[in-house]
CSV table of C-alpha atoms in Angstrom, one decimal:
chain,number,residue,atom,x,y,z
A,129,MET,CA,-39.7,-142.3,184.7
A,130,LYS,CA,-43.1,-143.9,185.5
A,131,GLN,CA,-44.0,-147.3,184.1
A,132,LEU,CA,-47.6,-147.3,182.8
A,133,GLU,CA,-47.9,-150.8,181.3
A,134,ASN,CA,-45.8,-154.2,181.5
A,135,VAL,CA,-47.3,-157.2,179.6
A,136,ARG,CA,-45.8,-160.3,178.7
A,137,ILE,CA,-45.6,-161.4,175.0
A,138,PHE,CA,-43.5,-163.9,173.0
A,139,GLY,CA,-41.3,-164.4,175.9
A,140,GLY,CA,-40.5,-160.6,176.3
A,141,GLU,CA,-42.0,-157.5,177.8
A,142,GLN,CA,-44.2,-154.8,176.1
A,143,GLN,CA,-43.9,-151.9,178.3
A,144,VAL,CA,-45.1,-148.4,178.3
A,145,TRP,CA,-43.3,-145.5,180.3
A,146,GLN,CA,-43.8,-142.0,180.8
A,147,HIS,CA,-41.4,-139.1,181.5
A,148,GLN,CA,-41.0,-135.3,181.6
A,149,SER,CA,-39.5,-134.3,178.2
A,150,ALA,CA,-36.8,-131.3,178.5
A,151,THR,CA,-36.8,-130.9,174.6
A,152,LEU,CA,-40.8,-130.8,174.2
A,153,ASN,CA,-41.6,-129.2,177.4
A,154,CYS,CA,-44.4,-131.6,178.3
A,155,THR,CA,-44.9,-135.2,179.7
A,156,MET,CA,-44.5,-137.9,177.0
A,157,ASN,CA,-45.1,-141.5,176.7
A,158,PHE,CA,-43.1,-144.1,174.7
A,159,ALA,CA,-43.5,-147.8,174.4
A,160,ILE,CA,-40.6,-150.2,174.3
A,161,PHE,CA,-40.6,-154.1,173.5
A,162,LEU,CA,-37.9,-156.0,175.5
A,163,PRO,CA,-37.0,-159.4,174.0
A,164,LYS,CA,-36.4,-162.1,176.7
A,165,GLN,CA,-32.5,-161.9,175.9
A,166,ALA,CA,-32.4,-158.2,177.2
A,167,LYS,CA,-32.4,-159.5,180.7
A,168,THR,CA,-28.9,-160.9,180.1
A,169,GLU,CA,-27.6,-159.2,176.7
A,170,LYS,CA,-27.4,-155.5,175.6
A,171,LEU,CA,-29.5,-155.4,172.1
A,172,PRO,CA,-29.8,-153.4,169.2
A,173,VAL,CA,-32.8,-150.8,168.9
A,174,LEU,CA,-35.4,-150.3,166.2
A,175,TYR,CA,-37.2,-147.0,166.4
A,176,TRP,CA,-40.6,-147.0,165.2
A,177,LEU,CA,-42.4,-143.6,164.2
A,178,SER,CA,-46.2,-143.8,163.8
A,179,GLY,CA,-48.4,-141.7,161.4
A,180,LEU,CA,-51.0,-138.8,161.8
A,181,THR,CA,-53.6,-139.3,164.7
A,182,CYS,CA,-51.5,-142.1,166.3
A,183,THR,CA,-50.0,-142.4,169.6
A,184,GLU,CA,-47.5,-144.9,171.1
A,185,GLN,CA,-50.3,-147.3,171.2
A,186,ASN,CA,-51.3,-148.0,167.6
A,187,PHE,CA,-48.0,-149.9,166.7
A,188,ILE,CA,-47.9,-152.0,169.7
A,189,THR,CA,-51.5,-153.2,169.5
A,190,LYS,CA,-52.0,-153.6,165.8
A,191,ALA,CA,-48.7,-154.5,164.0
A,192,GLY,CA,-47.7,-157.8,165.4
A,193,ALA,CA,-44.2,-156.9,165.5
A,194,GLN,CA,-43.4,-158.4,168.9
A,195,ARG,CA,-43.1,-161.9,167.5
A,196,TYR,CA,-40.5,-160.8,165.0
A,197,ALA,CA,-38.4,-158.7,167.4
A,198,ALA,CA,-38.5,-161.6,170.0
A,199,GLN,CA,-37.2,-163.9,167.0
A,200,HIS,CA,-34.5,-161.4,166.0
A,201,LYS,CA,-33.5,-160.0,169.2
A,202,VAL,CA,-34.3,-156.5,168.6
A,203,ILE,CA,-35.7,-154.0,171.0
A,204,ILE,CA,-38.3,-151.8,169.5
A,205,VAL,CA,-39.1,-148.2,170.8
A,206,ALA,CA,-42.3,-146.7,169.7
A,207,PRO,CA,-42.8,-142.9,170.9
A,208,ASP,CA,-45.9,-140.9,170.7
A,209,THR,CA,-46.2,-138.8,167.3
A,210,SER,CA,-46.5,-135.4,169.0
A,211,PRO,CA,-46.1,-133.4,172.3
A,212,ARG,CA,-49.3,-133.7,174.6
A,213,GLY,CA,-50.9,-131.7,177.3
A,214,ASP,CA,-53.4,-129.0,178.0
A,215,ASP,CA,-51.0,-126.3,177.3
A,216,VAL,CA,-49.6,-127.5,173.9
A,217,ALA,CA,-50.9,-125.7,170.9
A,218,ASP,CA,-53.5,-127.7,168.9
A,219,ASN,CA,-55.5,-127.5,165.8
A,220,GLU,CA,-59.1,-128.9,165.0
A,221,SER,CA,-57.5,-130.4,162.0
A,222,TYR,CA,-56.4,-134.0,162.2
A,223,ASP,CA,-53.2,-133.3,160.1
A,224,LEU,CA,-51.9,-130.4,162.3
A,225,GLY,CA,-51.1,-130.1,165.9
A,226,LYS,CA,-51.3,-133.1,168.4
A,227,GLY,CA,-51.0,-136.2,166.6
A,228,ALA,CA,-49.4,-134.6,163.9
A,229,GLY,CA,-45.8,-133.5,164.8
A,230,PHE,CA,-44.1,-134.4,161.6
A,231,TYR,CA,-40.9,-135.1,163.4
A,232,LEU,CA,-39.5,-131.7,162.8
A,233,ASN,CA,-38.4,-128.6,164.9
A,234,ALA,CA,-41.1,-126.0,164.5
A,235,THR,CA,-39.7,-122.5,164.3
A,236,GLN,CA,-43.0,-120.6,164.4
A,237,GLN,CA,-45.5,-119.7,167.3
A,238,PRO,CA,-47.4,-121.0,168.8
A,239,TRP,CA,-45.8,-124.2,167.9
A,240,ALA,CA,-42.0,-123.7,168.7
A,241,LYS,CA,-42.5,-124.2,172.4
A,242,HIS,CA,-43.3,-127.9,172.3
A,243,TYR,CA,-43.1,-129.0,168.7
A,244,GLN,CA,-39.4,-130.2,168.7
A,245,MET,CA,-39.8,-133.7,167.7
A,246,TYR,CA,-36.9,-134.1,165.4
A,247,ASP,CA,-34.5,-133.4,168.6
A,248,TYR,CA,-36.7,-135.5,170.8
A,249,ILE,CA,-36.3,-138.4,168.4
A,250,VAL,CA,-32.6,-138.1,167.4
A,251,ASN,CA,-31.2,-137.0,170.8
A,252,GLU,CA,-33.4,-137.1,174.0
A,253,LEU,CA,-35.2,-140.2,173.6
A,254,PRO,CA,-32.1,-142.3,172.5
A,255,ALA,CA,-30.1,-141.0,175.5
A,256,LEU,CA,-33.0,-141.9,177.9
A,257,ILE,CA,-33.2,-145.5,176.3
A,258,ALA,CA,-29.4,-145.7,176.6
A,259,GLU,CA,-29.5,-144.6,180.3
A,260,HIS,CA,-32.4,-147.1,181.6
A,261,PHE,CA,-32.4,-150.1,179.2
A,262,PRO,CA,-29.8,-152.8,178.1
A,263,VAL,CA,-29.0,-151.3,174.5
A,264,ASN,CA,-25.8,-151.9,172.8
A,265,GLY,CA,-25.7,-148.6,170.8
A,266,LYS,CA,-26.8,-149.9,167.3
A,267,GLN,CA,-29.9,-148.5,166.0
A,268,ALA,CA,-32.3,-148.5,163.0
A,269,ILE,CA,-35.5,-146.5,162.3
A,270,SER,CA,-38.7,-147.2,160.5
A,271,GLY,CA,-42.2,-145.6,160.4
A,272,HIS,CA,-45.5,-145.3,158.7
A,273,SER,CA,-47.1,-142.5,156.5
A,274,MET,CA,-46.1,-139.3,158.5
A,275,GLY,CA,-43.8,-141.6,160.5
A,276,GLY,CA,-42.2,-142.9,157.3
A,277,HIS,CA,-41.4,-139.3,156.4
A,278,GLY,CA,-39.9,-138.9,159.9
A,279,ALA,CA,-37.8,-142.2,159.7
A,280,LEU,CA,-36.5,-141.4,156.3
A,281,THR,CA,-35.5,-137.6,156.8
A,282,ILE,CA,-33.9,-138.6,160.5
A,283,ALA,CA,-31.9,-141.2,158.9
A,284,LEU,CA,-30.8,-139.2,155.7
A,285,LYS,CA,-29.7,-136.4,158.0
A,286,ASN,CA,-28.0,-138.7,160.5
A,287,PRO,CA,-26.6,-141.7,158.7
A,288,GLN,CA,-23.9,-142.4,161.2
A,289,ARG,CA,-26.4,-142.9,164.0
A,290,TYR,CA,-28.6,-145.5,162.1
A,291,SER,CA,-27.7,-148.9,160.5
A,292,SER,CA,-30.8,-149.0,158.2
A,293,VAL,CA,-34.0,-147.2,157.5
A,294,SER,CA,-37.3,-148.5,156.3
A,295,ALA,CA,-41.0,-147.1,155.9
A,296,PHE,CA,-44.6,-148.1,155.0
A,297,ALA,CA,-46.5,-145.7,152.8
A,298,PRO,CA,-44.2,-142.8,153.5
A,299,ILE,CA,-44.7,-139.1,152.7
A,300,VAL,CA,-41.3,-139.0,150.8
A,301,ALA,CA,-42.0,-135.6,149.4
A,302,PRO,CA,-43.8,-133.3,151.8
A,303,THR,CA,-42.8,-130.1,150.1
A,304,GLN,CA,-44.7,-131.1,147.0
A,305,VAL,CA,-47.9,-132.6,148.8
A,306,PRO,CA,-51.0,-131.0,150.6
A,307,TRP,CA,-50.2,-132.8,154.0
A,308,GLY,CA,-46.6,-131.7,154.1
A,309,GLN,CA,-47.3,-128.1,152.7
A,310,LYS,CA,-49.8,-127.4,155.2
A,311,ALA,CA,-47.7,-128.7,158.3
A,312,PHE,CA,-44.7,-127.0,157.1
A,313,GLN,CA,-46.4,-123.7,156.5
A,314,HIS,CA,-47.5,-123.6,160.1
A,315,TYR,CA,-44.6,-125.1,161.6
A,316,LEU,CA,-41.9,-123.7,159.8
A,317,GLY,CA,-43.3,-120.6,158.0
A,318,ASP,CA,-42.3,-119.2,154.6
A,319,ASN,CA,-38.8,-120.1,154.3
A,320,GLN,CA,-38.9,-123.1,151.9
A,321,THR,CA,-35.4,-123.7,152.6
A,322,GLN,CA,-36.2,-125.1,155.8
A,323,TRP,CA,-38.9,-127.0,154.5
A,324,THR,CA,-36.6,-128.9,152.3
A,325,GLN,CA,-34.5,-129.9,155.4
A,326,TYR,CA,-37.4,-132.2,156.3
A,327,ASP,CA,-38.0,-133.7,152.8
A,328,ALA,CA,-36.5,-137.0,152.0
A,329,THR,CA,-36.6,-136.4,148.3
A,330,ALA,CA,-34.6,-133.4,148.7
A,331,LEU,CA,-32.1,-135.0,151.1
A,332,VAL,CA,-31.2,-138.1,149.4
A,333,ASN,CA,-27.6,-137.6,147.6
A,334,ALA,CA,-24.8,-139.4,146.3
A,335,GLU,CA,-23.3,-139.8,149.6
A,336,THR,CA,-26.2,-141.8,150.8
A,337,ARG,CA,-25.3,-145.5,151.8
A,338,LEU,CA,-27.8,-146.5,154.2
A,339,PRO,CA,-29.9,-149.8,153.4
A,340,ILE,CA,-33.2,-148.2,152.5
A,341,ARG,CA,-36.6,-150.3,152.2
A,342,ILE,CA,-40.1,-149.0,151.3
A,343,ASP,CA,-43.2,-150.9,150.9
A,344,GLN,CA,-46.4,-149.1,149.4
A,345,GLY,CA,-49.9,-150.7,148.8
A,346,ASP,CA,-51.2,-150.0,145.3
A,347,LYS,CA,-54.9,-149.5,146.8
A,348,ASP,CA,-53.9,-147.0,149.3
A,349,SER,CA,-56.2,-143.9,148.8
A,350,PHE,CA,-53.4,-141.4,149.5
A,351,LEU,CA,-50.9,-142.8,147.1
A,352,THR,CA,-51.3,-140.3,144.2
A,353,GLU,CA,-51.9,-137.1,146.0
A,354,GLN,CA,-50.0,-137.4,149.3
A,355,LEU,CA,-47.3,-140.2,149.3
A,356,ARG,CA,-45.9,-140.1,145.5
A,357,PRO,CA,-43.1,-142.6,146.1
A,358,GLU,CA,-42.1,-142.2,142.5
A,359,LEU,CA,-40.6,-138.8,143.6
A,360,PHE,CA,-38.2,-140.4,146.0
A,361,LEU,CA,-37.2,-143.3,143.5
A,362,ASP,CA,-36.6,-140.9,140.9
A,363,ALA,CA,-34.3,-139.0,143.3
A,364,CYS,CA,-32.5,-142.3,144.3
A,365,ARG,CA,-32.1,-143.2,140.7
A,366,ALA,CA,-30.6,-139.7,139.9
A,367,HIS,CA,-28.0,-140.2,142.7
A,368,HIS,CA,-27.3,-144.0,142.2
A,369,VAL,CA,-28.7,-144.8,145.6
A,370,ALA,CA,-30.1,-148.2,146.2
A,371,CYS,CA,-33.5,-148.3,147.6
A,372,GLU,CA,-35.4,-151.6,147.9
A,373,TYR,CA,-39.1,-150.7,146.8
A,374,TYR,CA,-42.1,-153.2,146.9
A,375,LEU,CA,-45.6,-152.1,145.3
A,376,ARG,CA,-48.0,-154.6,147.3
A,377,GLN,CA,-50.9,-155.4,145.2
A,378,GLY,CA,-54.2,-155.1,146.8
A,379,TYR,CA,-53.0,-153.6,150.1
A,380,ASP,CA,-54.1,-150.1,151.4
A,381,HIS,CA,-52.9,-147.5,154.2
A,382,SER,CA,-54.0,-149.4,157.1
A,383,TYR,CA,-52.2,-151.5,159.8
A,384,TYR,CA,-53.5,-154.7,158.1
A,385,PHE,CA,-50.9,-153.9,155.5
A,386,ILE,CA,-48.3,-153.0,158.1
A,387,ALA,CA,-49.0,-156.2,160.0
A,388,THR,CA,-48.8,-158.3,156.9
A,389,PHE,CA,-44.9,-157.2,156.1
A,390,ILE,CA,-43.8,-156.0,159.3
A,391,GLY,CA,-41.7,-159.2,159.9
A,392,GLU,CA,-39.8,-158.7,156.6
A,393,HIS,CA,-39.0,-155.1,157.9
A,394,ILE,CA,-37.6,-156.3,161.1
A,395,ALA,CA,-35.6,-159.0,159.4
A,396,PHE,CA,-34.4,-156.3,157.1
A,397,HIS,CA,-33.2,-154.1,160.1
A,398,ALA,CA,-31.8,-157.1,162.0
A,399,LYS,CA,-29.5,-158.1,159.1
A,400,ALA,CA,-28.0,-154.5,159.2
A,401,LEU,CA,-27.9,-154.2,163.0
A,402,TYR,CA,-26.2,-157.6,163.6
A,403,GLN,CA,-23.9,-157.5,160.1
A,404,ASP,CA,-20.7,-157.1,162.3
A,405,SER,CA,-21.9,-160.0,164.6
A,406,GLU,CA,-20.7,-163.7,164.3
A,407,ALA,CA,-24.1,-164.8,165.6
A,408,LEU,CA,-26.8,-163.3,163.4
A,409,PRO,CA,-30.3,-164.3,164.8
A,410,LEU,CA,-32.6,-166.4,162.6
């Protein structure tokens, strides 16, 4: 791996690393915040998945999460949102191709060669983090918009891997909204059975026991057409699954919204990550 950035913040270090991904067949960046305790302890990890058009930079520069991660002794890993490189397939639309990986494994050409973001997030990246950083094996996952979709689907498909899941303004039912339908048609083809494997509303079931939290702004311009949280909440109620849901008055889809409530999300995850510990951080 190659270190690209290392900045001191709230007693810890905000780093950006580059590596060659075997899963994505390209060079990838990821950001990692290491609290000061990481110098002497192995700590749990919160994975953050960003939304459409983002890279690893958006979250680390706009969310203000490092203050709370330092307080709660949580490492945060923020990967890029898609494969990158001159030979990676792309599209002129902002919601397809680079910056729009949708955290799935593409099966259709020209996407399948590189767009294997699900396997990258679930398998390759955690293995890389475990090899090179002081982590204790406990993981949680969160994200925003397209990344909220990714966090929910990945956690619901792999409940044994994550202590908790949360999302800001997630695309909860991509098979039923334009963003998801466009991406799934291109990445996965016509087989809609495959589509439902990446749809949180379709994946939630009576066996779901993970702590789940969703925050949504009521002034979000994408709320009624693209996000539709009521579909996921209805599915949770139908299966008697608990979900903490907060509709935030006056907030939109931006990082101003995320920065306002990220501290609550990190506290939510820290509670789950440290639930078996006698020394729960404040």
